[in-house]
CSV table of C-alpha atoms in Angstrom, one decimal:
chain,number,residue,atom,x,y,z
A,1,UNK,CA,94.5,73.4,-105.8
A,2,UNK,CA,97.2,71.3,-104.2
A,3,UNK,CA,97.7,71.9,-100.6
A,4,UNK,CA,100.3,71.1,-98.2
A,5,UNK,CA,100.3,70.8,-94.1
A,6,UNK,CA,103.5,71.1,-92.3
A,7,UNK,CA,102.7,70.0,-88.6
A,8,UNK,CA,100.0,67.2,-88.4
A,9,UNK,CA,98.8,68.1,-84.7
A,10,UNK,CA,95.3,69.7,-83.3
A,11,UNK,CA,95.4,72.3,-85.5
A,12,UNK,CA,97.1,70.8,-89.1
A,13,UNK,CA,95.2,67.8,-88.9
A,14,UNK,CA,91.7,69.5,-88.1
A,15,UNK,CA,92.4,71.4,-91.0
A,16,UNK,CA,93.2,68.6,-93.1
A,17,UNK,CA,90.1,67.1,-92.3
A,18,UNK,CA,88.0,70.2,-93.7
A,19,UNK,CA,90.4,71.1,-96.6
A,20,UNK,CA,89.7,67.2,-97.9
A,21,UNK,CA,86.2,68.1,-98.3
A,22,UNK,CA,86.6,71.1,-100.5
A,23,UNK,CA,85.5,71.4,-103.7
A,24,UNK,CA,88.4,73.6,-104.3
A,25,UNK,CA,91.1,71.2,-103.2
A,26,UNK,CA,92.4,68.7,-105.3
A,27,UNK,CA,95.0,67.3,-102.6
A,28,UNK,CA,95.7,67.7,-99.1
A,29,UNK,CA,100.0,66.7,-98.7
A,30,UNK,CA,101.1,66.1,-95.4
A,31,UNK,CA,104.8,67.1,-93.4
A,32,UNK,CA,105.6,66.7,-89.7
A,33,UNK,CA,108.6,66.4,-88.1
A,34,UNK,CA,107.5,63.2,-86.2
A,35,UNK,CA,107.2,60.2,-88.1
A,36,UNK,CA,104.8,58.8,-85.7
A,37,UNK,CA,102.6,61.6,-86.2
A,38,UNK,CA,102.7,61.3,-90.1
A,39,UNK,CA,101.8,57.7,-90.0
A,40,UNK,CA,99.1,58.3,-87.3
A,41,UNK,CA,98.1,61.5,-89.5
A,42,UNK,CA,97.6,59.1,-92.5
A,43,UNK,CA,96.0,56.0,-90.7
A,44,UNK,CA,93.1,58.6,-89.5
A,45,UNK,CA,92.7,59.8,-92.9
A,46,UNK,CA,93.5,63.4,-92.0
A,47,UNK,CA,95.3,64.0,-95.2
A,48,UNK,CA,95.1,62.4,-98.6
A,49,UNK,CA,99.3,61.9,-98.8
A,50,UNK,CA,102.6,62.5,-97.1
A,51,UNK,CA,105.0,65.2,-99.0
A,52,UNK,CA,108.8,65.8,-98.6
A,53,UNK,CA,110.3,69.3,-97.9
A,54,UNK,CA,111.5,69.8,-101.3
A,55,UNK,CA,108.2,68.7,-103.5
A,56,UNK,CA,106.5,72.0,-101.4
A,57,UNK,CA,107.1,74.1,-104.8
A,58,UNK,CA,104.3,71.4,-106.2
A,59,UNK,CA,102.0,73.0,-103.9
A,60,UNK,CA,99.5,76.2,-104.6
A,61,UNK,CA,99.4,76.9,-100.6
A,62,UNK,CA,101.6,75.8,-97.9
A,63,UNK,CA,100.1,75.8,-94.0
A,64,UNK,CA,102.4,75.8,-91.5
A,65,UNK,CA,100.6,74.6,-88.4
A,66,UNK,CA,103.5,74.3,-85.9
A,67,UNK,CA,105.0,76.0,-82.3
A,68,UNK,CA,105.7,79.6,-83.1
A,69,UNK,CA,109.4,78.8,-82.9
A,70,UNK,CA,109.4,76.3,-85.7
A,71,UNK,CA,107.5,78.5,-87.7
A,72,UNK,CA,110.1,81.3,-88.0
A,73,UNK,CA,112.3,78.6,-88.9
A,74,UNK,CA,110.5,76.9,-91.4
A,75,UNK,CA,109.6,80.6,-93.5
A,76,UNK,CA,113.2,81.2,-93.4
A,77,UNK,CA,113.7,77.4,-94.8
A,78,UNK,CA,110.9,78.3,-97.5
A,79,UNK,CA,112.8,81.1,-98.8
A,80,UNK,CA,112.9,78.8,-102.3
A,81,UNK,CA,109.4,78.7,-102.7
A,82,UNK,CA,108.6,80.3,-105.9
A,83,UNK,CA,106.3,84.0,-105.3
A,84,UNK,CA,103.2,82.5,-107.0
A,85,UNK,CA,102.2,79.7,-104.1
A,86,UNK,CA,100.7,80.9,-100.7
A,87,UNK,CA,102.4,80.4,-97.7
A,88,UNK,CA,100.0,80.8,-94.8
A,89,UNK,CA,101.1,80.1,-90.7
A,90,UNK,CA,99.0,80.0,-88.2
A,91,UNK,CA,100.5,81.0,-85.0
A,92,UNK,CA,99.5,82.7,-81.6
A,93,UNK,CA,101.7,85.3,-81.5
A,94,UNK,CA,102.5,87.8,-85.1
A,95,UNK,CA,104.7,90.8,-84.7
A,96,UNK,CA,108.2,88.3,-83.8
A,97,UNK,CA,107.1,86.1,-87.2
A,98,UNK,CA,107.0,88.7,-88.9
A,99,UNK,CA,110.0,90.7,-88.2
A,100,UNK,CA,111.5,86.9,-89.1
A,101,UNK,CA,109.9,86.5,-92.3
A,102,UNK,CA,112.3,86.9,-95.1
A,103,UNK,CA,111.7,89.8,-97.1
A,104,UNK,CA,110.5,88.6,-100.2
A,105,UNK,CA,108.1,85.8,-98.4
A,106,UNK,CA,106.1,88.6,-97.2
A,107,UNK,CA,104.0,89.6,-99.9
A,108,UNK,CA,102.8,85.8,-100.3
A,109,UNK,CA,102.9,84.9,-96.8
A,110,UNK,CA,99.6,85.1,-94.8
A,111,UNK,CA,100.2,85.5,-91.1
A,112,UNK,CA,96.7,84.0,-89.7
A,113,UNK,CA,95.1,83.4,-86.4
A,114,UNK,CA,92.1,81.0,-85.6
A,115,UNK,CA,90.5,82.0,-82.8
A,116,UNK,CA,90.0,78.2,-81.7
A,117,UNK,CA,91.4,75.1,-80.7
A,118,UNK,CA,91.0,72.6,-77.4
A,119,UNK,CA,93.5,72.0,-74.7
A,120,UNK,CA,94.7,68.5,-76.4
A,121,UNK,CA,97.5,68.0,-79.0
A,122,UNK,CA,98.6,65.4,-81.5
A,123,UNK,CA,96.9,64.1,-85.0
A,124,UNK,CA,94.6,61.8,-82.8
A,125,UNK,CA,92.6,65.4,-81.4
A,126,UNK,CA,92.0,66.7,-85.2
A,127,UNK,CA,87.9,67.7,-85.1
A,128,UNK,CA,86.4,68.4,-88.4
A,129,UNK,CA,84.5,71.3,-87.6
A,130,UNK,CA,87.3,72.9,-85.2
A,131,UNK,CA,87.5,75.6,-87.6
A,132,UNK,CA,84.1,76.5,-88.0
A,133,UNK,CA,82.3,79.7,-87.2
A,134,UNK,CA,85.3,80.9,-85.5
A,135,UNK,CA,87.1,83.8,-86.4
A,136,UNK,CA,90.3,84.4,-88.3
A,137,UNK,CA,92.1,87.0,-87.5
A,138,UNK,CA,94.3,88.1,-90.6
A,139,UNK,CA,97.5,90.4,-89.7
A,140,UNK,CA,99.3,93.1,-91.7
A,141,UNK,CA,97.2,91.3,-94.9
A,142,UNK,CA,97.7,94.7,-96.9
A,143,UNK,CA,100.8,93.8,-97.8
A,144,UNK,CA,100.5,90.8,-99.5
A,145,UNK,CA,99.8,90.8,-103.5
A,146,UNK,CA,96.0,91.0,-104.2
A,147,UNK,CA,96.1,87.0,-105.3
A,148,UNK,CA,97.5,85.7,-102.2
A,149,UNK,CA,95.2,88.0,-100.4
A,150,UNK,CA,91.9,87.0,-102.1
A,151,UNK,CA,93.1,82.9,-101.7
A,152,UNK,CA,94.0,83.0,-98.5
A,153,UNK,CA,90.3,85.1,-97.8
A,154,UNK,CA,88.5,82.7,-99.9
A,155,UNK,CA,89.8,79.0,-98.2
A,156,UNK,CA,89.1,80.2,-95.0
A,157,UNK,CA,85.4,81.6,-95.9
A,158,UNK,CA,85.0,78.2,-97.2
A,159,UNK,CA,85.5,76.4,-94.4
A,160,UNK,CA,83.2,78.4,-92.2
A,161,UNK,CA,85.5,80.9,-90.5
A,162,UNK,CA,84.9,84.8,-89.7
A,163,UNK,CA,87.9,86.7,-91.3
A,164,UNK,CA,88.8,89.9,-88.9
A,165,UNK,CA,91.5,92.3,-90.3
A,166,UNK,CA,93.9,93.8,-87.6
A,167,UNK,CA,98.0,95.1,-87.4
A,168,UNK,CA,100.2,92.8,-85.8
A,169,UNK,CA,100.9,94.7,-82.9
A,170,UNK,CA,97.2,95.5,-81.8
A,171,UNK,CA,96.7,91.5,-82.3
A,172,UNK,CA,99.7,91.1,-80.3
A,173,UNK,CA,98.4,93.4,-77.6
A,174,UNK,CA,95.0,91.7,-77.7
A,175,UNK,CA,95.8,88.4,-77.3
A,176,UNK,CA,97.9,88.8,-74.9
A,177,UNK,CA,95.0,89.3,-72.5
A,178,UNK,CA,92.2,87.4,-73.7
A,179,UNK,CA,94.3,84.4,-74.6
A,180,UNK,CA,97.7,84.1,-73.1
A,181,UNK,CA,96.7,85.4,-70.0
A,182,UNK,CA,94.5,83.0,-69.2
A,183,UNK,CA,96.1,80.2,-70.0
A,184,UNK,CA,98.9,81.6,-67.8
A,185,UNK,CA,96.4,82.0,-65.0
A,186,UNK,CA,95.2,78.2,-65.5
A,187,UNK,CA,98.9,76.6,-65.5
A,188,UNK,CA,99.4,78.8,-61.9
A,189,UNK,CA,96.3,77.6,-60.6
A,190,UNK,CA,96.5,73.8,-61.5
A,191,UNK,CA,100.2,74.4,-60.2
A,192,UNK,CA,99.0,76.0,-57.0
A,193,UNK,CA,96.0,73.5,-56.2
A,194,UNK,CA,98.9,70.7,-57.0
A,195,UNK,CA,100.9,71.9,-54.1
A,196,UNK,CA,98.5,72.7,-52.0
A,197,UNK,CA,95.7,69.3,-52.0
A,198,UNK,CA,96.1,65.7,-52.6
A,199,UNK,CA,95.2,63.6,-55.2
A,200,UNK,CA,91.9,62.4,-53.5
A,201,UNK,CA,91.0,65.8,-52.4
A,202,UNK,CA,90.9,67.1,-55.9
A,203,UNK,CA,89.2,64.3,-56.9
A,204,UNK,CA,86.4,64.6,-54.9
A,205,UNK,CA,86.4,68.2,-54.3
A,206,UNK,CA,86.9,69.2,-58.0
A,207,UNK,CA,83.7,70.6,-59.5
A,208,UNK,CA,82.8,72.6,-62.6
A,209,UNK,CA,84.6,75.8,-61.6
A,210,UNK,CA,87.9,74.4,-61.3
A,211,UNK,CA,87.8,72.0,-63.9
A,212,UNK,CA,86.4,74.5,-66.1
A,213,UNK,CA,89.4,77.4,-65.0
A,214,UNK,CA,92.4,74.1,-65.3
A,215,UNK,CA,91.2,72.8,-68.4
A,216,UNK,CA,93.7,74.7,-70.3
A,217,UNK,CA,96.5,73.9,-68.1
A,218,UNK,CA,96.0,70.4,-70.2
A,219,UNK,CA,97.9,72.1,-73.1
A,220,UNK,CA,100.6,71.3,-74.7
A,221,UNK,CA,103.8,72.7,-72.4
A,222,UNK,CA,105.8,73.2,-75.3
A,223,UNK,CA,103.6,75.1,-77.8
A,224,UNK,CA,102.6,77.9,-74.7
A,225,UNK,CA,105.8,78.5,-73.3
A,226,UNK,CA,107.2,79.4,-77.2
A,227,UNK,CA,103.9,81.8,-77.1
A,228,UNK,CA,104.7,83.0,-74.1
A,229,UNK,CA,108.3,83.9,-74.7
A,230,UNK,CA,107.8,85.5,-78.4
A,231,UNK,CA,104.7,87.6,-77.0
A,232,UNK,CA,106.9,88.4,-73.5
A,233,UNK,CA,106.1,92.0,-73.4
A,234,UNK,CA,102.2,92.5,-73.8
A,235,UNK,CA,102.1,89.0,-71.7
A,236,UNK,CA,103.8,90.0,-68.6
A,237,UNK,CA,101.4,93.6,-68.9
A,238,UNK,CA,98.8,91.9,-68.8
A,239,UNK,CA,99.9,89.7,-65.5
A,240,UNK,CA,100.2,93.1,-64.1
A,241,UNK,CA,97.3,94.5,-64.8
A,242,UNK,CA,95.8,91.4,-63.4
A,243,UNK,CA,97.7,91.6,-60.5
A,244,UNK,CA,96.3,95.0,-59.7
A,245,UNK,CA,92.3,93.6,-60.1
A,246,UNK,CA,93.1,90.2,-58.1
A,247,UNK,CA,94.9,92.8,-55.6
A,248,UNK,CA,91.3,95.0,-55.6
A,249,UNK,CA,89.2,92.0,-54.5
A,250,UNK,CA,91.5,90.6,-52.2
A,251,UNK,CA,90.9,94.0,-50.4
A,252,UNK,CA,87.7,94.3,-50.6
A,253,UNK,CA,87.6,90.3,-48.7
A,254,UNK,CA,89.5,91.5,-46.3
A,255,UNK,CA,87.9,94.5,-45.1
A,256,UNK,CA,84.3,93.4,-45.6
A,257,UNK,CA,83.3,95.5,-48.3
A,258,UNK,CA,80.6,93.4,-49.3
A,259,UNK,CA,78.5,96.2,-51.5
A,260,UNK,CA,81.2,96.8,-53.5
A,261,UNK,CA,82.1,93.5,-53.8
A,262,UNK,CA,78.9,92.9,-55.6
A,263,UNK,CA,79.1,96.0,-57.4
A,264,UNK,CA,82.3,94.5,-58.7
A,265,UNK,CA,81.2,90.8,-59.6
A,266,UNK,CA,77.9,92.5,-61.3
A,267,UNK,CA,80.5,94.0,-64.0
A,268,UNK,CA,81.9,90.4,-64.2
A,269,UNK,CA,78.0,89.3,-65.2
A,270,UNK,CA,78.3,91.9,-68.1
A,271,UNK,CA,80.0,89.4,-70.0
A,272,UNK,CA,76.8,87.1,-70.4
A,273,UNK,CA,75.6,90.2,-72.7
A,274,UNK,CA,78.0,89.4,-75.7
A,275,UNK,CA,80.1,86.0,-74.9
């Protein structure tokens, strides 16, 4: 199979990397809107080739691997793609692709999210096993055509990921608070310890809990603000929600409640169970 990657970043290259291992890959085609990242993407070997818009049709699947914005563009730019090659994006956020998606795209389109990634961006951050034995969550994937359905199931088994069926709008709901709101939490606290301390302070004073909670807030600015605006809704429910727990411990600081306190962090601990 021929494959094509439009957007050469973290995510694109990474899987460029794996796909050019594949048995089942005769080509890996590269597409990015920078040049420099196309040259940089080529120069670190991350794909075999670059690829211009119109040769896509040559391709058996197309991965779009770009800001959610750009990939609502790009499907509807697709439109010409003939119904026998794979189109497969792989975005944060599902139920505003969709609803974007022309209409005849969707029974070949596979809307796919890896559950992984790192806070750093561009060709040069591409890891060859970023994608494996994490999940992939696959969206609304009873609607495609049973031979897009099967690919897209098989390419990603291959390269070591869990595949997880769910509908757009639980996915939606669910990342909302196990992803984006944590990333929003991390860009608020690296904002608020900015403001608040010098440069040497955090320095010296920064150990592993705040580097740990920040390191997100190293992401790309672009990329997460797209997210956050296509998955507005769920997002700012979970900040509320949030709100109401931070507002529940602040309480219980203030009036001394120490036993419940405890109580409370305890059901924190349960976490070391299953993550």
């Amino acid at each position: 199979m021929k494959i094509a990657i439009i957007g050469l970043g973290l995510m694109g290259g990474s899987l460029g990397l794996c796909l050019k291992e594949n048995k089942l890959i005769s080509t890996v085609y590269g597409l990015d809107l920078s040049k420099e990242n196309e040259e940089e993407a080529l120069n670190l070997g991350l794909i075999h080739e670059l690829i211009s818009f119109d040769k896509l049709e040559l391709c058996d699947i197309i991965f779009i691997a770009t800001p959610v914005d750009a990939i609502i563009e790009l499907l509807n730019k697709l439109a010409f793609i003939s119904s026998k090659t794979t189109i497969i994006e792989l975005g944060s956020t599902k139920r505003k692709i969709i609803e974007n998606t022309p209409k005849h795209l969707i029974k070949q389109t596979i809307f796919a999210h890896p559950m992984t990634g790192t806070e750093n961006s561009g060709p040069s951050a591409a890891l060859k096993k970023l994608y494996k034995d994490a999940v992939c969550v696959l969206c609304d994937a009873e609607n495609l055509d049973e031979v897009h359905r099967r690919r897209g199931v098989e390419l990603f088994s291959h390269i070591g990921m869990k595949i997880v069926f769910m509908d757009s709008l639980a996915h939606d709901h669910h990342v909302a608070i196990i992803s984006h709101l944590p990333h929003a939490i991390s860009f608020a606290l690296a904002n608020f310890v900015i403001k608040e301390e010098d440069r040497r302070n955090i320095i010296h004073l920064a150990g592993g809990s705040f580097r740990g909670m920040s390191r997100i807030a190293k992401s790309n600015p672009i990329m997460w603000s797209e997210i956050f605006k296509q998955n507005k809704e769920n997002l700012l429910e979970s900040i509320r929600l949030f709100e109401k727990e931070l507002q529940k411990c602040k309480q219980m600081i203030e009036n001394n409640e120490v036993s419940s306190l405890n109580s409370w962090m305890g059901k924190a601990n349960s976490l070391r169970e299953f993550l």
